[in-house]
Amino acid sequence: MIAPAALFQLVRADFLERVRRHSFLITLAFTVYAAYMFLPPNHAHYATLNLGGHRGVYNSAWVGTLVAILSVTFLSMAGFYLVKNAVERDRRTGVGAILAATPMPGSVYLLGKMLSNFAVLATMVAVLAAAAGVMQIIRGEDTHVRLVSLLTPFVLVTLPIMGVVAALAVFFEVTPLLRGGLGNIAYFFLWITTMSLSSAMGHGDPSEAVSVSNLVRQMQTACTTAFPDYPAGSSYSMGFNIKDKGVWDMQTFVWDGAHWTPEMLAWRAFWLAAPFAITLVAALFFDRFDTQRAMIGGGIRRMARGGKALAPQPTDDALDPVPAFSGSASHSIGGRALSRLAERAGHSRFGALVLAELRIALKGVSRWWYFVVLALTVLSLFVPLPGVRQFVAPFALIWPVLRWSPMGTREAIHRTDALLFSSPRPVARLLAAQWLAGWMIAVMVSAGALARFAVTGEWESFAALLAGVVFIPSMALACGTWSGGAKLFEVLYLILWYGGPMNRIPAIDFVGTTQPAAGPGAPIAFLMVAAGLMGLAVLGRRRQLAR
C-alpha cells in the first residue's frame, strides 16, 4: 500500500535534485543550441539531412521530425551519462542504507530511479520541441506552427528511446561488471552499433528502435514525387555534412509528415514498454545496498580485524577492477601504512614516486591485458604500414582507457587528498608523477607502432603518434582534477577517438591516421593543446588544495 506514495516521493525528490545541478543546466543549454544547429538555413556551409541536394521546407512536420531524429542521436548518448549516477549517489551518501531498511521493494526503488531518469530526459525533449517550434518561426520558410505535426515525432520517436536510455542507465548501475568505467565504454559501443544499424536499415523495418529508416524512406518518397530525378531509395546523408568549398544550395519540397501505420505504432508501443521490462531485469541484479553482495564495481574491502566488511565510498565513476588507491596510498590499508607511503611520496626520489604511480595505475590488470598489449606490438611490427596507421595504433590507444581515466581523481574518490596534499610540492611532484605514469602506459601500448614508424622513416606518422601519446595523459589529468571523477574523460576521449582516428576527422585525429593529421602542423597543435590541458590540471589541483 505504501509503494505508490513512496514511488512518487522518490521520483519527485530525485528529479528535483537533478534539475538543480550545474550539469543539467549545462546540458540543457547545449540542447537548445543543438536545436539551432539542427536546422541550418539554406546556403549554409553545412547540412543536417541531405537527400541528394534536396530537403524539405521547414514546416512543422519536417522540423519536428528532423529535430526528433537528431535529438535521439544526441540525447541517447549524452543523456545516458547524465543520468547514470542515481543509484551510486545513494550508495555514496548513505541514503541507500536507509532505504534498504524500509519495506520498499527493490523493484519499486529501481522503478522510481528509472522514472526519475526518464523525467530528466523528457524535460530536455520538451525543451527541444519548444526550441524547434521557435526555430521554425525564425527560419521563416513556413511560419504556421502545427502543434500535432511538430510534437508527434517527439512523442512517438524520441520519448520511447529516452525511456530505454533511462532504464539502461539503471541496469548498468546495478550490474556489477557494468557499474563503472567498463560500463561507460560498453554503452558507448552499444550506442555506436545501434545507430549504425538504424542507418543501415534502408527498407524501413518497423521494429527499428530509432525509426530513422522509416521516416527517411517516407521523406525520400516525397522528394521523388517533387523531383523525379531523385530516385526513390537513393542514398542520403544525415549529420553535420560540412561543405569544403562554397555553400549548400538545397532544393526544397513540401513534406506533410509521416504516415504511421498500425504496425509502426505497435512497435512504438513496444519500445515504450521496454523500459519497464529492463528495470525488472535490473532488479534481479540489484544488491539492495547489501555490502556483502557488492563485491564488484564499487568493490568491498574486508578489514583485517574482526572479519567485518568495510564498504568504501563508491562513486558513479568507480572503475572495475581498479583498486582503491589514491596517489601513492590506498584507502583500504591501515593508517600507519598510509602515512608511511605518503611520507615516501613526499621525501623519496622522484623516480620512485613515478614508479609507484605506474604500479598503482596497472594494479589489478590481468595477464590477458598484457597479452593484448603484446599482440598489438607484434601486429605493429608485421602488418602493412597503412594498417598500422589506421587500425593498430588507434586500437592500441583505446585499450588502456580505464588505466588513464582515474588520473587526478583517486585522491578525492578515496579521501586521501588531505594526507597527500600535505606532502611537499603536492602540485608539481604529484601531478608530474601521475602524468609520467600515464605517458609511460601510452608509450608501452604504442611502442610497436612508434618503432615501426621510426625504422621505416615515417617520421610524420611518428611525430603525430608521439604527440597523441603526450596529449592523452594531459587530457586525463585535466578532466580528473576538474570533474573529480573518471566519467568525463571516458566519455570525451571515446568521442574524440571515434570521431578522429576511427572516422578520419583531421581536426581531432590525435593519432595521425589521416594525411592532414600527420602533417607538420598537426602534432605541434596537439602538443600545444596538451600543454594547455596540463595548465588546466595545475589550476584544478590548486583549486582542490584551496578547498
XYZ file of C-alpha atoms in Angstrom:
547
model
C 0.000 0.000 0.000
C 2.908 2.351 0.612
C 4.572 1.599 -2.709
C 2.692 4.167 -4.889
C 3.208 7.012 -2.411
C 6.824 6.065 -1.804
C 7.411 5.738 -5.533
C 6.007 9.195 -6.213
C 8.093 10.783 -3.462
C 11.214 9.018 -4.685
C 10.719 10.166 -8.277
C 9.845 13.717 -7.239
C 12.777 14.157 -4.841
C 15.273 12.612 -7.249
C 14.020 14.708 -10.173
C 14.187 17.984 -8.229
C 17.676 17.187 -7.008
C 18.925 16.503 -10.516
C 17.449 19.513 -12.286
C 19.187 21.813 -9.800
C 22.623 20.560 -10.781
C 25.009 22.532 -12.939
C 25.479 19.533 -15.238
C 21.753 19.523 -16.038
C 21.697 23.237 -16.791
C 24.784 22.950 -18.997
C 23.294 20.021 -20.904
C 20.011 21.882 -21.241
C 21.765 24.933 -22.688
C 23.657 22.737 -25.111
C 20.378 21.048 -26.064
C 18.827 24.393 -27.002
C 21.910 25.236 -29.033
C 21.640 21.844 -30.735
C 18.095 22.669 -31.890
C 19.506 25.796 -33.508
C 22.291 23.835 -35.219
C 19.967 21.053 -36.389
C 18.106 23.478 -38.697
C 20.676 25.294 -40.844
C 19.362 27.914 -43.272
C 19.654 27.323 -46.966
C 23.012 28.323 -48.455
C 24.779 27.416 -45.201
C 28.182 25.738 -45.115
C 26.685 22.566 -43.640
C 23.549 20.452 -43.954
C 21.994 18.074 -41.443
C 19.817 15.969 -43.784
C 20.769 15.864 -47.414
C 18.646 13.898 -49.876
C 20.882 14.237 -52.899
C 20.863 18.035 -52.753
C 17.236 18.223 -51.591
C 15.496 18.756 -48.282
C 12.020 19.536 -47.037
C 10.631 23.001 -46.423
C 10.957 23.947 -42.770
C 7.316 23.356 -41.880
C 6.179 21.788 -38.594
C 6.270 18.230 -39.934
C 9.810 18.460 -41.303
C 11.188 20.474 -38.388
C 9.631 18.218 -35.767
C 10.769 15.013 -37.453
C 14.298 16.201 -38.207
C 14.930 17.569 -34.711
C 13.317 14.494 -33.124
C 15.616 12.141 -35.029
C 18.759 14.161 -34.403
C 17.881 14.658 -30.740
C 17.576 10.882 -30.340
C 21.115 10.563 -31.640
C 22.438 13.220 -29.263
C 20.436 12.514 -26.101
C 20.669 8.745 -26.332
C 24.388 9.123 -25.678
C 24.768 12.293 -23.595
C 21.592 11.567 -21.639
C 22.829 8.164 -20.521
C 25.956 9.582 -18.912
C 23.963 12.446 -17.425
C 21.532 10.193 -15.525
C 23.829 7.238 -14.810
C 24.572 8.164 -11.223
C 21.279 7.867 -9.317
C 21.859 4.533 -7.567
C 25.558 5.127 -6.940
C 24.805 8.508 -5.419
C 22.566 6.791 -2.889
C 25.378 4.339 -2.149
C 27.885 7.113 -1.654
C 25.719 9.330 0.527
C 24.344 6.527 2.694
C 20.761 7.110 1.585
C 20.739 3.611 0.141
C 21.354 2.049 3.525
C 18.368 3.947 4.929
C 16.141 2.895 2.022
C 17.279 -0.698 2.410
C 15.861 -0.685 5.943
C 12.394 0.325 4.682
C 9.778 -2.112 3.358
C 10.081 -0.622 -0.140
C 10.789 -3.468 -2.611
C 13.942 -3.212 -4.645
C 11.973 -3.333 -7.888
C 9.927 -0.310 -6.785
C 13.098 1.578 -5.867
C 14.641 0.882 -9.276
C 11.380 1.776 -10.997
C 11.499 5.130 -9.207
C 15.056 5.713 -10.391
C 14.111 4.786 -13.945
C 11.132 7.142 -13.918
C 13.286 9.881 -12.446
C 15.849 9.357 -15.201
C 13.055 9.484 -17.761
C 11.621 12.680 -16.255
C 15.008 14.391 -16.582
C 15.416 13.294 -20.203
C 11.795 14.080 -21.048
C 12.315 17.612 -19.744
C 15.150 18.036 -22.223
C 12.997 16.640 -25.015
C 10.242 19.133 -24.141
C 12.741 21.989 -24.285
C 13.989 20.699 -27.637
C 10.450 20.558 -29.019
C 9.757 24.124 -27.898
C 13.073 25.297 -29.363
C 12.238 23.537 -32.639
C 8.974 25.486 -32.886
C 10.811 28.727 -32.260
C 13.422 27.839 -34.884
C 10.683 27.126 -37.422
C 9.426 30.685 -36.992
C 12.958 32.123 -37.099
C 13.847 30.305 -40.329
C 10.668 31.734 -41.852
C 10.086 29.177 -44.601
C 6.691 28.242 -43.096
C 5.760 30.244 -40.028
C 2.488 28.432 -39.308
C 3.228 26.113 -36.370
C 1.057 22.979 -36.335
C 1.467 21.500 -32.865
C 0.336 17.983 -33.748
C 2.738 17.734 -36.689
C 5.542 19.279 -34.640
C 5.131 17.202 -31.463
C 4.116 13.796 -32.840
C 7.700 12.771 -33.789
C 8.957 13.687 -30.307
C 6.199 11.634 -28.667
C 6.495 8.586 -30.918
C 10.236 8.603 -31.689
C 12.214 10.461 -29.045
C 10.375 9.752 -25.798
C 10.294 5.933 -26.112
C 14.040 5.858 -26.695
C 14.604 8.171 -23.732
C 12.715 5.617 -21.649
C 15.028 2.865 -22.867
C 18.078 5.021 -22.081
C 16.709 5.758 -18.599
C 16.211 2.048 -17.921
C 19.616 1.083 -19.316
C 21.257 3.614 -17.004
C 19.638 1.860 -14.027
C 20.538 -1.569 -15.402
C 24.178 -0.607 -15.860
C 24.341 0.864 -12.358
C 23.153 -2.289 -10.605
C 25.007 -4.810 -12.776
C 28.435 -5.338 -11.164
C 30.633 -5.525 -14.259
C 28.856 -2.579 -15.924
C 28.711 -0.272 -12.914
C 31.926 1.650 -13.501
C 34.200 2.630 -16.326
C 33.791 -0.635 -18.201
C 30.065 0.032 -18.413
C 30.659 3.547 -19.718
C 32.771 2.152 -22.531
C 30.381 -0.730 -23.218
C 27.438 1.647 -23.569
C 29.369 3.882 -25.970
C 29.975 0.962 -28.322
C 26.376 -0.212 -27.870
C 25.253 3.273 -28.907
C 27.530 3.266 -31.960
C 26.275 -0.170 -33.018
C 22.620 0.777 -32.574
C 22.945 3.997 -34.552
C 24.891 2.261 -37.329
C 22.280 -0.482 -37.635
C 19.496 2.091 -37.638
C 21.096 3.996 -40.507
C 21.767 0.763 -42.394
C 18.109 -0.356 -42.332
C 17.209 1.041 -45.701
C 13.968 -0.906 -46.111
C 12.082 0.772 -43.289
C 11.915 -2.019 -40.731
C 9.064 -1.017 -38.357
C 10.795 -2.711 -35.425
C 13.715 -0.281 -35.637
C 14.183 1.469 -32.319
C 15.127 4.927 -33.612
C 12.818 4.838 -36.694
C 15.356 6.674 -38.846
C 14.929 4.410 -41.865
C 11.116 4.518 -41.653
C 10.892 8.286 -41.568
C 13.669 8.980 -44.061
C 12.129 6.490 -46.503
C 8.885 8.474 -46.467
C 10.823 11.712 -46.913
C 12.601 10.193 -49.910
C 9.282 9.186 -51.469
C 8.026 12.768 -51.173
C 11.297 14.032 -52.634
C 10.951 11.700 -55.628
C 7.412 12.940 -56.205
C 8.620 16.545 -56.267
C 11.889 15.843 -58.107
C 11.686 12.768 -60.384
C 15.432 12.988 -60.981
C 15.933 11.852 -57.383
C 15.414 8.043 -57.441
C 13.385 6.622 -54.554
C 15.564 4.792 -52.063
C 18.713 6.688 -53.041
C 21.432 7.266 -50.524
C 21.175 10.113 -48.069
C 23.438 11.725 -45.516
C 22.421 12.685 -42.005
C 24.529 14.568 -39.524
C 26.706 17.617 -39.903
C 27.809 17.500 -43.539
C 30.258 20.364 -43.924
C 30.997 21.583 -47.435
C 34.681 22.032 -48.146
C 34.107 24.921 -50.535
C 31.102 27.114 -51.069
C 27.661 26.575 -49.538
C 24.814 24.092 -49.866
C 22.174 25.175 -52.388
C 19.399 22.790 -51.373
C 16.271 22.326 -53.473
C 13.244 22.198 -51.183
C 9.936 20.356 -51.338
C 6.874 20.158 -49.082
C 6.555 17.158 -46.780
C 3.384 16.884 -44.697
C 4.657 14.377 -42.153
C 4.995 10.642 -41.644
C 2.205 8.158 -42.133
C 2.153 5.996 -39.024
C 0.859 2.531 -39.876
C -0.670 0.275 -37.189
C 2.443 -1.898 -37.292
C 4.707 1.100 -36.708
C 2.531 2.301 -33.815
C 2.583 -1.178 -32.289
C 6.361 -1.196 -32.328
C 6.495 2.295 -30.822
C 4.267 0.962 -28.010
C 6.691 -1.927 -27.599
C 9.646 0.426 -27.187
C 7.600 2.499 -24.755
C 7.017 -0.608 -22.604
C 10.593 -1.902 -22.928
C 11.980 0.306 -20.091
C 9.734 -1.402 -17.551
C 10.948 -4.827 -18.647
C 14.580 -3.697 -18.491
C 14.021 -2.344 -14.990
C 12.510 -5.641 -13.824
C 15.545 -7.486 -15.185
C 17.803 -5.000 -13.390
C 16.038 -5.854 -10.120
C 17.463 -9.377 -10.417
C 20.992 -7.946 -10.148
C 20.214 -5.323 -7.503
C 22.042 -5.985 -4.233
C 19.725 -3.653 -2.289
C 22.801 -1.887 -0.909
C 23.968 -5.097 0.772
C 27.716 -4.642 1.104
C 28.212 -8.407 1.380
C 26.948 -8.750 -2.209
C 28.642 -5.670 -3.635
C 31.888 -7.440 -4.471
C 32.487 -5.855 -7.853
C 32.038 -2.322 -9.186
C 32.280 -0.031 -6.204
C 34.014 -3.002 -4.543
C 34.336 -4.179 -0.959
C 37.311 -4.334 1.323
C 37.470 -6.621 4.341
C 39.055 -5.325 7.490
C 41.972 -7.274 8.855
C 40.425 -7.490 12.291
C 37.046 -8.922 13.234
C 36.210 -10.161 9.716
C 33.819 -7.258 9.158
C 33.282 -5.819 5.719
C 34.333 -2.265 5.128
C 32.495 -0.746 2.197
C 34.486 2.056 0.576
C 32.817 5.179 -0.674
C 31.944 4.220 -4.247
C 31.052 6.716 -6.890
C 29.329 6.594 -10.218
C 32.781 6.582 -11.737
C 34.066 3.598 -9.763
C 36.313 1.586 -12.020
C 36.446 -2.153 -12.056
C 38.773 -3.683 -11.154
C 40.909 -0.673 -10.220
C 41.751 -0.880 -6.523
C 41.052 1.916 -4.116
C 44.376 3.659 -4.394
C 44.965 7.366 -4.382
C 48.280 8.878 -5.344
C 50.708 6.574 -3.564
C 48.245 5.487 -0.902
C 45.318 3.121 -0.549
C 42.011 3.815 1.092
C 41.784 0.242 2.327
C 45.061 -0.173 4.174
C 45.736 0.873 7.716
C 46.524 4.405 8.751
C 50.113 3.576 9.691
C 50.952 2.115 6.283
C 49.131 5.017 4.630
C 51.278 7.510 6.495
C 54.469 5.705 5.528
C 53.511 5.729 1.858
C 52.613 9.413 1.979
C 55.908 10.200 3.679
C 57.743 8.278 0.997
C 55.871 10.183 -1.727
C 56.979 13.427 -0.163
C 60.624 12.699 0.546
C 61.870 9.883 -1.689
C 63.331 10.285 -5.108
C 61.009 11.461 -7.831
C 61.685 8.340 -9.897
C 60.396 6.127 -7.102
C 57.235 8.227 -6.959
C 56.699 7.807 -10.704
C 57.157 4.045 -10.443
C 54.722 3.960 -7.539
C 52.130 5.794 -9.628
C 52.747 3.392 -12.511
C 52.237 0.369 -10.249
C 49.017 1.878 -8.938
C 47.741 2.570 -12.460
C 48.433 -1.018 -13.527
C 47.283 -2.622 -10.292
C 44.668 -5.273 -10.845
C 45.137 -5.805 -14.601
C 45.167 -9.448 -15.657
C 47.680 -11.294 -17.728
C 45.261 -11.080 -20.654
C 45.577 -7.302 -20.584
C 49.331 -7.594 -21.097
C 48.787 -10.295 -23.697
C 46.685 -7.869 -25.761
C 49.427 -5.244 -25.444
C 51.960 -7.813 -26.680
C 49.668 -8.785 -29.572
C 49.277 -5.142 -30.602
C 53.049 -4.702 -30.516
C 53.611 -7.761 -32.727
C 50.915 -6.633 -35.163
C 52.544 -3.206 -35.371
C 55.789 -4.809 -36.497
C 54.357 -7.029 -39.225
C 51.100 -5.501 -40.504
C 51.472 -3.252 -43.586
C 52.070 0.370 -42.683
C 48.609 1.653 -43.705
C 47.082 -0.964 -41.409
C 49.325 0.082 -38.534
C 48.475 3.726 -39.039
C 44.717 3.347 -39.479
C 43.844 0.393 -37.261
C 46.536 -0.980 -34.951
C 47.689 2.357 -33.493
C 44.143 3.634 -32.818
C 43.139 0.384 -31.113
C 46.323 0.436 -29.077
C 45.384 3.857 -27.711
C 41.863 2.793 -26.716
C 42.962 -0.326 -24.842
C 44.275 1.431 -21.670
C 41.407 3.938 -21.344
C 40.477 2.563 -17.901
C 44.085 2.967 -16.800
C 44.050 6.657 -17.710
C 40.578 7.677 -16.575
C 41.281 7.609 -12.778
C 44.216 10.021 -13.162
C 43.718 13.056 -10.973
C 40.664 11.544 -9.245
C 41.950 8.880 -6.857
C 42.783 11.326 -4.103
C 39.247 12.736 -3.972
C 37.434 9.443 -4.544
C 39.257 7.565 -1.810
C 39.551 10.529 0.559
C 43.317 10.562 0.850
C 43.587 14.084 -0.551
C 44.085 15.735 2.838
C 47.032 13.490 3.572
C 48.707 13.509 0.159
C 48.182 17.211 -0.457
C 50.049 17.976 2.775
C 53.224 16.451 1.323
C 55.939 18.722 -0.114
C 55.061 20.226 -3.511
C 51.779 18.364 -3.982
C 51.053 20.105 -7.276
C 54.344 19.818 -9.123
C 55.528 16.435 -7.827
C 52.269 14.502 -7.719
C 50.869 15.821 -10.993
C 54.156 15.280 -12.799
C 54.438 11.753 -11.435
C 50.889 10.916 -12.426
C 51.366 12.377 -15.901
C 54.591 10.429 -16.456
C 52.919 7.214 -15.323
C 50.096 7.786 -17.819
C 52.583 8.688 -20.524
C 54.567 5.509 -19.888
C 51.414 3.425 -20.314
C 50.703 5.192 -23.613
C 54.250 4.551 -24.788
C 54.012 0.908 -23.720
C 50.893 0.157 -25.776
C 52.080 2.133 -28.831
C 55.756 1.116 -28.703
C 55.411 -1.246 -31.655
C 53.858 1.406 -33.899
C 56.397 4.029 -32.830
C 59.270 1.642 -33.550
C 57.788 0.683 -36.920
C 57.397 4.308 -37.986
C 60.938 5.120 -36.878
C 62.522 2.151 -38.650
C 60.671 2.800 -41.915
C 61.364 6.528 -41.822
C 57.700 7.507 -41.445
C 58.673 10.458 -39.306
C 55.456 12.394 -39.816
C 53.402 9.448 -38.557
C 55.914 9.003 -35.729
C 55.564 12.640 -34.679
C 51.757 12.529 -34.890
C 51.529 9.386 -32.758
C 54.056 10.739 -30.256
C 52.008 13.933 -29.923
C 48.957 11.789 -29.224
C 50.881 9.910 -26.561
C 51.590 13.246 -24.871
C 48.060 14.537 -25.359
C 46.203 11.615 -23.738
C 47.576 11.763 -20.147
C 47.297 15.551 -20.207
C 43.616 15.289 -21.086
C 43.062 12.623 -18.422
C 44.621 14.777 -15.693
C 42.686 17.889 -16.708
C 39.367 16.027 -16.751
C 40.119 14.257 -13.496
C 41.198 17.261 -11.450
C 38.240 19.366 -12.539
C 35.439 16.769 -12.534
C 36.607 14.678 -9.593
C 35.551 11.517 -11.435
C 36.559 9.274 -14.304
C 33.392 9.587 -16.397
C 34.190 12.925 -18.071
C 37.457 11.656 -19.532
C 35.970 8.321 -20.559
C 33.135 9.952 -22.490
C 35.126 12.775 -24.090
C 38.025 10.531 -25.000
C 35.764 7.923 -26.592
C 34.065 10.634 -28.658
C 37.428 12.032 -29.797
C 38.753 8.553 -30.551
C 35.681 7.555 -32.530
C 35.454 10.817 -34.442
C 39.178 11.346 -35.049
C 41.240 8.168 -35.568
C 38.286 5.898 -36.433
C 36.241 8.266 -38.641
C 39.204 10.210 -40.026
C 38.190 13.703 -38.919
C 41.543 15.520 -39.218
C 40.812 18.239 -36.639
C 40.503 15.688 -33.815
C 42.725 12.929 -35.200
C 45.305 12.758 -32.397
C 46.823 9.513 -33.764
C 47.676 10.712 -37.272
C 45.557 8.280 -39.305
C 44.780 10.935 -41.923
C 47.263 12.800 -44.077
C 46.388 16.274 -42.705
C 46.714 14.992 -39.129
C 50.142 13.564 -39.940
C 51.332 16.808 -41.472
C 53.940 19.040 -39.877
C 51.471 21.372 -38.153
C 49.050 18.910 -36.535
C 51.457 17.354 -33.983
C 52.519 20.826 -32.869
C 48.871 21.790 -32.425
C 48.160 18.728 -30.271
C 51.279 19.396 -28.211
C 50.065 22.931 -27.607
C 46.650 21.594 -26.604
C 48.376 19.133 -24.267
C 50.291 21.994 -22.656
C 47.045 23.902 -22.183
C 45.415 20.849 -20.632
C 48.296 20.468 -18.216
C 47.825 24.104 -17.269
C 44.170 23.331 -16.554
C 45.228 20.325 -14.492
C 47.504 22.523 -12.398
C 44.703 25.025 -11.856
C 42.354 22.179 -10.977
C 44.789 20.796 -8.425
C 45.293 24.244 -6.885
C 41.515 24.529 -6.704
C 41.432 21.234 -4.811
C 44.098 22.464 -2.417
C 42.165 25.663 -1.748
C 39.075 23.811 -0.539
